[in-house]
């Protein structure tokens, strides 16, 4: 079931062109010159209910502008944008009941009152019943250890604790769609893992639709199945992460520990196309190979001919390597 529909969406900003110095500023007052720039340029995509989608791009690629239009903060210059049949910028009051939003650099908590009191205020704002409110808090507290800080003011808790509290605050009204912008930024490893597990739990247990922007690539691999990559306001790729790996992650690494070093082994390996010996230390050899042109089985066969294998491991390309390749295509 389709919940987000974006069709030929464009957002244009007008930028002033000024000559340097005071003279240029005065001249601009009387003879102002401007240029239009497309931050988002005619993009289209749909997201179905329950999908977890990573929306990625370099700084200035247009992802933040897209998120602001999706959340209703910005009005599109042209194109179609519907979320659950609602135009976000036109029906803000109704729309906010459908979505949850977490921005890693901003908080929706009241800084000088206890976290629990912030939750109660949100309960009243969204008209959440006492039964639902207490059930939600009970479920989320157990997973995110809220009881450790729920009675402290927001200004006195750590960044990791604040992110947990912000997540809960955005979910009390049971939104159908959750927008996450850098939800693990600045957190330690333990806090990141707990938040990732919690977001995955939402997707699996509540069928929540998730759109995630992040620079932490571990967030993508642990939470999302689909990737939309944007650059200069245009979509470069829209598909599964699995397909992206198959299409762009050609190179794998093979690390082999052997019984003895045999010169004939190196000669045999050198005859295999698309294979490079990266390093060789005593009885350990590391090899890079193109998985579309040669299989790991063919390489291992060469080892077996000349020596005994004690240990073997295959290193898959990281999502970071894949994104770099996608930008170069």
mmCIF file of C-alpha atoms in Angstrom:
data_model
loop_
_atom_site.group_PDB
_atom_site.id
_atom_site.type_symbol
_atom_site.label_atom_id
_atom_site.label_comp_id
_atom_site.label_asym_id
_atom_site.label_seq_id
_atom_site.Cartn_x
_atom_site.Cartn_y
_atom_site.Cartn_z
ATOM 1 C CA UNK A 1 0.000 0.000 0.000
ATOM 2 C CA UNK A 2 1.445 3.349 -1.107
ATOM 3 C CA UNK A 3 1.774 5.947 1.678
ATOM 4 C CA UNK A 4 4.204 8.486 0.152
ATOM 5 C CA UNK A 5 3.899 9.652 -3.446
ATOM 6 C CA UNK A 6 6.385 12.115 -4.928
ATOM 7 C CA UNK A 7 6.007 12.991 -8.616
ATOM 8 C CA UNK A 8 8.103 15.513 -10.562
ATOM 9 C CA UNK A 9 8.843 17.365 -7.340
ATOM 10 C CA UNK A 10 10.898 20.555 -7.658
ATOM 11 C CA UNK A 11 11.966 23.188 -5.158
ATOM 12 C CA UNK A 12 13.660 26.326 -6.429
ATOM 13 C CA UNK A 13 15.419 28.927 -4.302
ATOM 14 C CA UNK A 14 16.252 32.454 -5.440
ATOM 15 C CA UNK A 15 19.799 33.475 -4.605
ATOM 16 C CA UNK A 16 21.091 37.043 -4.630
ATOM 17 C CA UNK A 17 24.153 37.898 -6.733
ATOM 18 C CA UNK A 18 26.163 40.640 -5.049
ATOM 19 C CA UNK A 19 29.402 42.338 -5.915
ATOM 20 C CA UNK A 20 31.914 42.419 -3.030
ATOM 21 C CA UNK A 21 32.158 45.217 -0.486
ATOM 22 C CA UNK A 22 29.908 48.053 0.614
ATOM 23 C CA UNK A 23 29.653 49.371 -2.946
ATOM 24 C CA UNK A 24 28.323 46.019 -4.094
ATOM 25 C CA UNK A 25 25.775 45.899 -1.255
ATOM 26 C CA UNK A 26 24.476 49.399 -2.073
ATOM 27 C CA UNK A 27 24.289 48.593 -5.775
ATOM 28 C CA UNK A 28 22.300 45.455 -4.983
ATOM 29 C CA UNK A 29 19.717 47.527 -3.094
ATOM 30 C CA UNK A 30 18.874 49.462 -6.250
ATOM 31 C CA UNK A 31 19.762 46.982 -9.002
ATOM 32 C CA UNK A 32 19.352 43.603 -7.385
ATOM 33 C CA UNK A 33 20.329 40.563 -9.427
ATOM 34 C CA UNK A 34 19.179 37.046 -8.646
ATOM 35 C CA UNK A 35 19.629 33.531 -9.919
ATOM 36 C CA UNK A 36 17.272 30.591 -9.411
ATOM 37 C CA UNK A 37 18.738 27.327 -8.145
ATOM 38 C CA UNK A 38 16.946 23.988 -8.081
ATOM 39 C CA UNK A 39 17.690 22.355 -4.720
ATOM 40 C CA UNK A 40 15.389 19.491 -5.743
ATOM 41 C CA UNK A 41 15.003 18.920 -9.459
ATOM 42 C CA UNK A 42 12.017 16.965 -10.796
ATOM 43 C CA UNK A 43 12.320 13.878 -8.565
ATOM 44 C CA UNK A 44 9.783 11.048 -8.348
ATOM 45 C CA UNK A 45 9.435 8.066 -6.017
ATOM 46 C CA UNK A 46 6.870 6.160 -3.968
ATOM 47 C CA UNK A 47 7.202 4.505 -0.555
ATOM 48 C CA UNK A 48 4.892 1.749 0.624
ATOM 49 C CA UNK A 49 3.527 1.103 4.089
ATOM 50 C CA UNK A 50 6.064 -0.531 6.387
ATOM 51 C CA UNK A 51 9.096 0.216 4.215
ATOM 52 C CA UNK A 52 12.318 1.489 5.783
ATOM 53 C CA UNK A 53 14.097 3.678 3.213
ATOM 54 C CA UNK A 54 17.487 5.378 3.472
ATOM 55 C CA UNK A 55 17.466 8.766 1.706
ATOM 56 C CA UNK A 56 21.103 9.692 1.157
ATOM 57 C CA UNK A 57 23.184 12.350 -0.506
ATOM 58 C CA UNK A 58 26.227 14.534 -0.052
ATOM 59 C CA UNK A 59 25.935 17.879 1.719
ATOM 60 C CA UNK A 60 23.935 20.167 -0.551
ATOM 61 C CA UNK A 61 22.535 17.270 -2.601
ATOM 62 C CA UNK A 62 18.925 18.190 -1.805
ATOM 63 C CA UNK A 63 17.972 15.609 0.812
ATOM 64 C CA UNK A 64 17.228 18.099 3.611
ATOM 65 C CA UNK A 65 15.067 20.162 1.259
ATOM 66 C CA UNK A 66 13.144 17.016 0.319
ATOM 67 C CA UNK A 67 12.592 16.103 3.979
ATOM 68 C CA UNK A 68 11.374 19.645 4.732
ATOM 69 C CA UNK A 69 8.812 19.353 1.924
ATOM 70 C CA UNK A 70 7.749 15.896 3.103
ATOM 71 C CA UNK A 71 7.230 17.179 6.646
ATOM 72 C CA UNK A 72 5.313 20.237 5.423
ATOM 73 C CA UNK A 73 7.903 22.827 6.470
ATOM 74 C CA UNK A 74 8.571 23.896 2.864
ATOM 75 C CA UNK A 75 6.140 24.337 -0.011
ATOM 76 C CA UNK A 76 7.150 22.680 -3.322
ATOM 77 C CA UNK A 77 7.755 24.978 -6.275
ATOM 78 C CA UNK A 78 6.092 22.427 -8.562
ATOM 79 C CA UNK A 79 5.146 18.765 -8.722
ATOM 80 C CA UNK A 80 2.951 16.433 -6.717
ATOM 81 C CA UNK A 81 3.472 15.439 -3.086
ATOM 82 C CA UNK A 82 0.973 13.299 -1.189
ATOM 83 C CA UNK A 83 1.445 11.504 2.126
ATOM 84 C CA UNK A 84 -1.496 9.312 3.133
ATOM 85 C CA UNK A 85 -3.552 11.341 0.678
ATOM 86 C CA UNK A 86 -2.595 14.630 2.392
ATOM 87 C CA UNK A 87 -0.635 17.543 0.945
ATOM 88 C CA UNK A 88 1.746 18.271 3.853
ATOM 89 C CA UNK A 89 2.142 22.026 3.368
ATOM 90 C CA UNK A 90 -1.604 22.601 2.981
ATOM 91 C CA UNK A 91 -2.955 20.518 5.866
ATOM 92 C CA UNK A 92 -0.312 20.941 8.570
ATOM 93 C CA UNK A 93 -2.627 20.435 11.569
ATOM 94 C CA UNK A 94 -4.129 17.202 10.281
ATOM 95 C CA UNK A 95 -0.805 16.015 8.883
ATOM 96 C CA UNK A 96 1.150 16.273 12.146
ATOM 97 C CA UNK A 97 -1.094 13.566 13.626
ATOM 98 C CA UNK A 98 0.051 11.172 10.884
ATOM 99 C CA UNK A 99 3.823 11.599 11.292
ATOM 100 C CA UNK A 100 6.646 11.496 13.810
ATOM 101 C CA UNK A 101 9.806 13.535 13.257
ATOM 102 C CA UNK A 102 13.209 13.220 14.931
ATOM 103 C CA UNK A 103 16.011 15.631 14.041
ATOM 104 C CA UNK A 104 19.327 14.672 15.642
ATOM 105 C CA UNK A 105 20.361 18.308 16.157
ATOM 106 C CA UNK A 106 17.031 19.516 17.570
ATOM 107 C CA UNK A 107 14.714 18.413 20.343
ATOM 108 C CA UNK A 108 10.960 18.545 20.815
ATOM 109 C CA UNK A 109 11.335 18.223 24.593
ATOM 110 C CA UNK A 110 10.907 21.098 27.050
ATOM 111 C CA UNK A 111 14.411 21.625 28.436
ATOM 112 C CA UNK A 112 13.583 22.730 32.003
ATOM 113 C CA UNK A 113 10.928 20.193 32.983
ATOM 114 C CA UNK A 114 11.269 16.434 33.626
ATOM 115 C CA UNK A 115 11.091 14.174 30.565
ATOM 116 C CA UNK A 116 7.937 12.552 31.930
ATOM 117 C CA UNK A 117 6.196 15.946 32.074
ATOM 118 C CA UNK A 118 7.181 16.607 28.433
ATOM 119 C CA UNK A 119 5.571 13.290 27.524
ATOM 120 C CA UNK A 120 2.393 14.242 29.422
ATOM 121 C CA UNK A 121 2.191 17.565 27.587
ATOM 122 C CA UNK A 122 2.484 15.754 24.253
ATOM 123 C CA UNK A 123 -0.185 13.311 25.430
ATOM 124 C CA UNK A 124 -2.588 16.230 25.925
ATOM 125 C CA UNK A 125 -1.589 17.933 22.655
ATOM 126 C CA UNK A 126 -2.304 14.779 20.636
ATOM 127 C CA UNK A 127 -5.328 13.724 22.691
ATOM 128 C CA UNK A 128 -3.842 10.360 23.668
ATOM 129 C CA UNK A 129 -5.859 8.309 26.174
ATOM 130 C CA UNK A 130 -4.328 7.421 29.561
ATOM 131 C CA UNK A 131 -4.449 3.713 28.721
ATOM 132 C CA UNK A 132 -2.580 4.094 25.422
ATOM 133 C CA UNK A 133 -0.121 6.550 26.970
ATOM 134 C CA UNK A 134 0.813 4.245 29.847
ATOM 135 C CA UNK A 135 1.062 1.212 27.539
ATOM 136 C CA UNK A 136 3.371 3.044 25.153
ATOM 137 C CA UNK A 137 5.594 4.315 27.951
ATOM 138 C CA UNK A 138 5.798 0.850 29.487
ATOM 139 C CA UNK A 139 6.795 -0.777 26.175
ATOM 140 C CA UNK A 140 9.317 1.891 25.217
ATOM 141 C CA UNK A 141 10.805 2.305 28.713
ATOM 142 C CA UNK A 142 11.844 -1.321 28.825
ATOM 143 C CA UNK A 143 13.606 -1.173 25.456
ATOM 144 C CA UNK A 144 15.310 2.196 25.921
ATOM 145 C CA UNK A 145 15.977 2.243 29.692
ATOM 146 C CA UNK A 146 13.867 5.379 30.135
ATOM 147 C CA UNK A 147 13.436 4.819 33.866
ATOM 148 C CA UNK A 148 17.083 5.823 34.372
ATOM 149 C CA UNK A 149 16.351 9.446 33.431
ATOM 150 C CA UNK A 150 12.614 9.946 32.846
ATOM 151 C CA UNK A 151 12.245 12.166 35.946
ATOM 152 C CA UNK A 152 15.182 14.427 35.061
ATOM 153 C CA UNK A 153 14.925 17.702 33.081
ATOM 154 C CA UNK A 154 16.013 17.396 29.439
ATOM 155 C CA UNK A 155 18.901 19.822 29.972
ATOM 156 C CA UNK A 156 20.443 17.486 32.570
ATOM 157 C CA UNK A 157 20.532 14.277 30.533
ATOM 158 C CA UNK A 158 23.145 13.030 28.058
ATOM 159 C CA UNK A 159 22.833 13.289 24.279
ATOM 160 C CA UNK A 160 22.139 9.559 23.997
ATOM 161 C CA UNK A 161 19.383 9.775 26.607
ATOM 162 C CA UNK A 162 17.884 12.808 24.868
ATOM 163 C CA UNK A 163 17.772 10.974 21.544
ATOM 164 C CA UNK A 164 15.935 8.078 23.202
ATOM 165 C CA UNK A 165 13.469 10.490 24.783
ATOM 166 C CA UNK A 166 12.961 12.331 21.466
ATOM 167 C CA UNK A 167 12.213 9.036 19.733
ATOM 168 C CA UNK A 168 9.576 8.181 22.332
ATOM 169 C CA UNK A 169 8.116 11.707 22.156
ATOM 170 C CA UNK A 170 7.697 11.366 18.389
ATOM 171 C CA UNK A 171 5.944 7.986 18.745
ATOM 172 C CA UNK A 172 3.464 8.498 21.575
ATOM 173 C CA UNK A 173 0.635 9.322 19.152
ATOM 174 C CA UNK A 174 1.336 6.170 17.100
ATOM 175 C CA UNK A 175 2.308 7.876 13.806
ATOM 176 C CA UNK A 176 2.068 5.911 10.577
ATOM 177 C CA UNK A 177 5.265 7.501 9.211
ATOM 178 C CA UNK A 178 8.513 8.315 10.995
ATOM 179 C CA UNK A 179 11.044 10.772 9.537
ATOM 180 C CA UNK A 180 14.522 10.401 11.031
ATOM 181 C CA UNK A 181 17.296 12.898 10.351
ATOM 182 C CA UNK A 182 20.659 11.756 11.801
ATOM 183 C CA UNK A 183 19.068 9.853 14.736
ATOM 184 C CA UNK A 184 22.405 8.487 16.023
ATOM 185 C CA UNK A 185 24.641 11.521 15.483
ATOM 186 C CA UNK A 186 27.222 12.007 18.220
ATOM 187 C CA UNK A 187 26.206 8.905 20.183
ATOM 188 C CA UNK A 188 28.409 6.180 21.635
ATOM 189 C CA UNK A 189 28.298 2.661 20.181
ATOM 190 C CA UNK A 190 26.005 1.229 22.866
ATOM 191 C CA UNK A 191 23.440 4.037 22.470
ATOM 192 C CA UNK A 192 23.560 3.747 18.676
ATOM 193 C CA UNK A 193 22.876 0.016 18.807
ATOM 194 C CA UNK A 194 19.933 0.430 21.175
ATOM 195 C CA UNK A 195 18.347 3.106 18.983
ATOM 196 C CA UNK A 196 18.875 1.038 15.826
ATOM 197 C CA UNK A 197 17.280 -2.007 17.439
ATOM 198 C CA UNK A 198 14.388 0.123 18.640
ATOM 199 C CA UNK A 199 13.759 1.573 15.166
ATOM 200 C CA UNK A 200 13.871 -1.932 13.657
ATOM 201 C CA UNK A 201 11.392 -3.043 16.332
ATOM 202 C CA UNK A 202 8.995 -0.253 15.271
ATOM 203 C CA UNK A 203 9.195 -1.343 11.654
ATOM 204 C CA UNK A 204 8.586 -5.005 12.462
ATOM 205 C CA UNK A 205 6.021 -4.663 15.262
ATOM 206 C CA UNK A 206 4.010 -1.604 14.237
ATOM 207 C CA UNK A 207 4.573 -1.687 10.453
ATOM 208 C CA UNK A 208 5.785 1.914 10.727
ATOM 209 C CA UNK A 209 7.005 3.504 7.497
ATOM 210 C CA UNK A 210 10.479 4.962 8.017
ATOM 211 C CA UNK A 211 12.439 7.486 5.970
ATOM 212 C CA UNK A 212 15.983 7.878 7.255
ATOM 213 C CA UNK A 213 18.723 10.358 6.403
ATOM 214 C CA UNK A 214 22.115 9.725 7.980
ATOM 215 C CA UNK A 215 25.883 9.900 7.558
ATOM 216 C CA UNK A 216 26.336 6.811 9.735
ATOM 217 C CA UNK A 217 26.331 3.972 7.247
ATOM 218 C CA UNK A 218 25.774 1.364 9.948
ATOM 219 C CA UNK A 219 22.304 2.914 10.428
ATOM 220 C CA UNK A 220 21.468 2.040 6.828
ATOM 221 C CA UNK A 221 22.635 -1.557 6.966
ATOM 222 C CA UNK A 222 20.862 -2.333 10.239
ATOM 223 C CA UNK A 223 17.571 -0.528 9.592
ATOM 224 C CA UNK A 224 16.862 -0.170 5.866
ATOM 225 C CA UNK A 225 16.221 -2.469 2.932
ATOM 226 C CA UNK A 226 15.942 0.217 0.268
ATOM 227 C CA UNK A 227 18.166 3.098 -0.751
ATOM 228 C CA UNK A 228 17.405 6.348 -2.578
ATOM 229 C CA UNK A 229 20.567 8.245 -3.508
ATOM 230 C CA UNK A 230 20.297 11.907 -4.516
ATOM 231 C CA UNK A 231 22.910 14.263 -5.951
ATOM 232 C CA UNK A 232 22.540 17.832 -7.204
ATOM 233 C CA UNK A 233 18.791 17.615 -6.713
ATOM 234 C CA UNK A 234 18.346 14.482 -8.871
ATOM 235 C CA UNK A 235 17.908 10.831 -7.975
ATOM 236 C CA UNK A 236 20.921 8.703 -8.939
ATOM 237 C CA UNK A 237 19.631 5.400 -7.610
ATOM 238 C CA UNK A 238 16.390 4.010 -6.202
ATOM 239 C CA UNK A 239 16.359 0.325 -5.323
ATOM 240 C CA UNK A 240 17.189 -2.297 -2.741
ATOM 241 C CA UNK A 241 20.482 -2.240 -0.868
ATOM 242 C CA UNK A 242 20.977 -5.859 -1.939
ATOM 243 C CA UNK A 243 20.716 -4.912 -5.618
ATOM 244 C CA UNK A 244 23.092 -1.962 -5.099
ATOM 245 C CA UNK A 245 25.651 -4.360 -3.642
ATOM 246 C CA UNK A 246 25.236 -6.776 -6.548
ATOM 247 C CA UNK A 247 25.498 -4.004 -9.138
ATOM 248 C CA UNK A 248 28.251 -1.821 -7.695
ATOM 249 C CA UNK A 249 30.172 -3.968 -5.222
ATOM 250 C CA UNK A 250 32.303 -5.875 -7.699
ATOM 251 C CA UNK A 251 35.389 -6.305 -5.572
ATOM 252 C CA UNK A 252 35.684 -8.673 -2.631
ATOM 253 C CA UNK A 253 38.654 -9.536 -0.434
ATOM 254 C CA UNK A 254 39.765 -13.055 0.409
ATOM 255 C CA UNK A 255 42.039 -13.653 3.415
ATOM 256 C CA UNK A 256 43.674 -17.092 3.526
ATOM 257 C CA UNK A 257 45.968 -18.676 6.128
ATOM 258 C CA UNK A 258 47.965 -21.579 4.645
ATOM 259 C CA UNK A 259 50.357 -24.286 5.837
ATOM 260 C CA UNK A 260 53.297 -23.310 3.662
ATOM 261 C CA UNK A 261 54.310 -20.841 1.005
ATOM 262 C CA UNK A 262 54.724 -22.471 -2.418
ATOM 263 C CA UNK A 263 56.008 -20.397 -5.423
ATOM 264 C CA UNK A 264 53.758 -22.468 -7.699
ATOM 265 C CA UNK A 265 50.738 -21.157 -5.789
ATOM 266 C CA UNK A 266 51.564 -17.533 -6.632
ATOM 267 C CA UNK A 267 52.107 -18.475 -10.285
ATOM 268 C CA UNK A 268 48.720 -20.216 -10.349
ATOM 269 C CA UNK A 269 46.973 -17.243 -8.757
ATOM 270 C CA UNK A 270 48.600 -14.803 -11.174
ATOM 271 C CA UNK A 271 46.955 -16.627 -14.098
ATOM 272 C CA UNK A 272 43.456 -15.839 -12.800
ATOM 273 C CA UNK A 273 41.908 -12.766 -14.409
ATOM 274 C CA UNK A 274 40.578 -9.915 -12.218
ATOM 275 C CA UNK A 275 42.621 -11.030 -9.212
ATOM 276 C CA UNK A 276 45.191 -8.985 -7.308
ATOM 277 C CA UNK A 277 47.392 -10.164 -4.450
ATOM 278 C CA UNK A 278 47.099 -7.306 -1.970
ATOM 279 C CA UNK A 279 49.485 -8.590 0.689
ATOM 280 C CA UNK A 280 51.551 -11.649 1.578
ATOM 281 C CA UNK A 281 53.018 -12.206 5.042
ATOM 282 C CA UNK A 282 54.578 -15.610 5.775
ATOM 283 C CA UNK A 283 51.630 -17.985 5.617
ATOM 284 C CA UNK A 284 48.897 -15.348 5.163
ATOM 285 C CA UNK A 285 47.723 -14.076 1.775
ATOM 286 C CA UNK A 286 45.100 -11.388 1.068
ATOM 287 C CA UNK A 287 43.525 -11.221 -2.381
ATOM 288 C CA UNK A 288 41.142 -8.786 -4.082
ATOM 289 C CA UNK A 289 38.972 -10.207 -6.868
ATOM 290 C CA UNK A 290 36.053 -9.222 -9.087
ATOM 291 C CA UNK A 291 33.175 -11.443 -8.027
ATOM 292 C CA UNK A 292 31.470 -11.048 -11.423
ATOM 293 C CA UNK A 293 34.455 -12.493 -13.282
ATOM 294 C CA UNK A 294 35.830 -15.114 -10.903
ATOM 295 C CA UNK A 295 34.337 -17.023 -7.973
ATOM 296 C CA UNK A 296 35.888 -17.554 -4.568
ATOM 297 C CA UNK A 297 35.612 -21.285 -5.253
ATOM 298 C CA UNK A 298 37.921 -21.028 -8.275
ATOM 299 C CA UNK A 299 40.508 -19.187 -6.198
ATOM 300 C CA UNK A 300 40.328 -21.650 -3.304
ATOM 301 C CA UNK A 301 40.848 -24.501 -5.772
ATOM 302 C CA UNK A 302 44.245 -23.010 -6.636
ATOM 303 C CA UNK A 303 45.221 -22.978 -2.970
ATOM 304 C CA UNK A 304 44.166 -26.589 -2.446
ATOM 305 C CA UNK A 305 46.412 -27.713 -5.323
ATOM 306 C CA UNK A 306 49.575 -26.529 -3.588
ATOM 307 C CA UNK A 307 48.990 -26.256 0.158
ATOM 308 C CA UNK A 308 46.699 -26.937 3.083
ATOM 309 C CA UNK A 309 44.294 -24.173 4.156
ATOM 310 C CA UNK A 310 44.083 -23.443 7.889
ATOM 311 C CA UNK A 311 41.682 -20.523 7.785
ATOM 312 C CA UNK A 312 39.738 -18.510 5.206
ATOM 313 C CA UNK A 313 37.504 -15.429 5.355
ATOM 314 C CA UNK A 314 35.764 -13.263 2.763
ATOM 315 C CA UNK A 315 35.450 -9.513 3.300
ATOM 316 C CA UNK A 316 32.351 -8.023 1.693
ATOM 317 C CA UNK A 317 32.444 -4.463 0.296
ATOM 318 C CA UNK A 318 31.196 -1.888 2.800
ATOM 319 C CA UNK A 319 28.176 0.284 2.082
ATOM 320 C CA UNK A 320 30.601 3.237 2.067
ATOM 321 C CA UNK A 321 32.585 1.697 -0.811
ATOM 322 C CA UNK A 322 29.357 1.055 -2.695
ATOM 323 C CA UNK A 323 28.160 4.656 -2.341
ATOM 324 C CA UNK A 324 31.499 5.970 -3.573
ATOM 325 C CA UNK A 325 31.218 3.791 -6.679
ATOM 326 C CA UNK A 326 27.623 4.867 -7.273
ATOM 327 C CA UNK A 327 28.630 8.533 -7.253
ATOM 328 C CA UNK A 328 31.347 7.814 -9.804
ATOM 329 C CA UNK A 329 29.034 6.043 -12.260
#
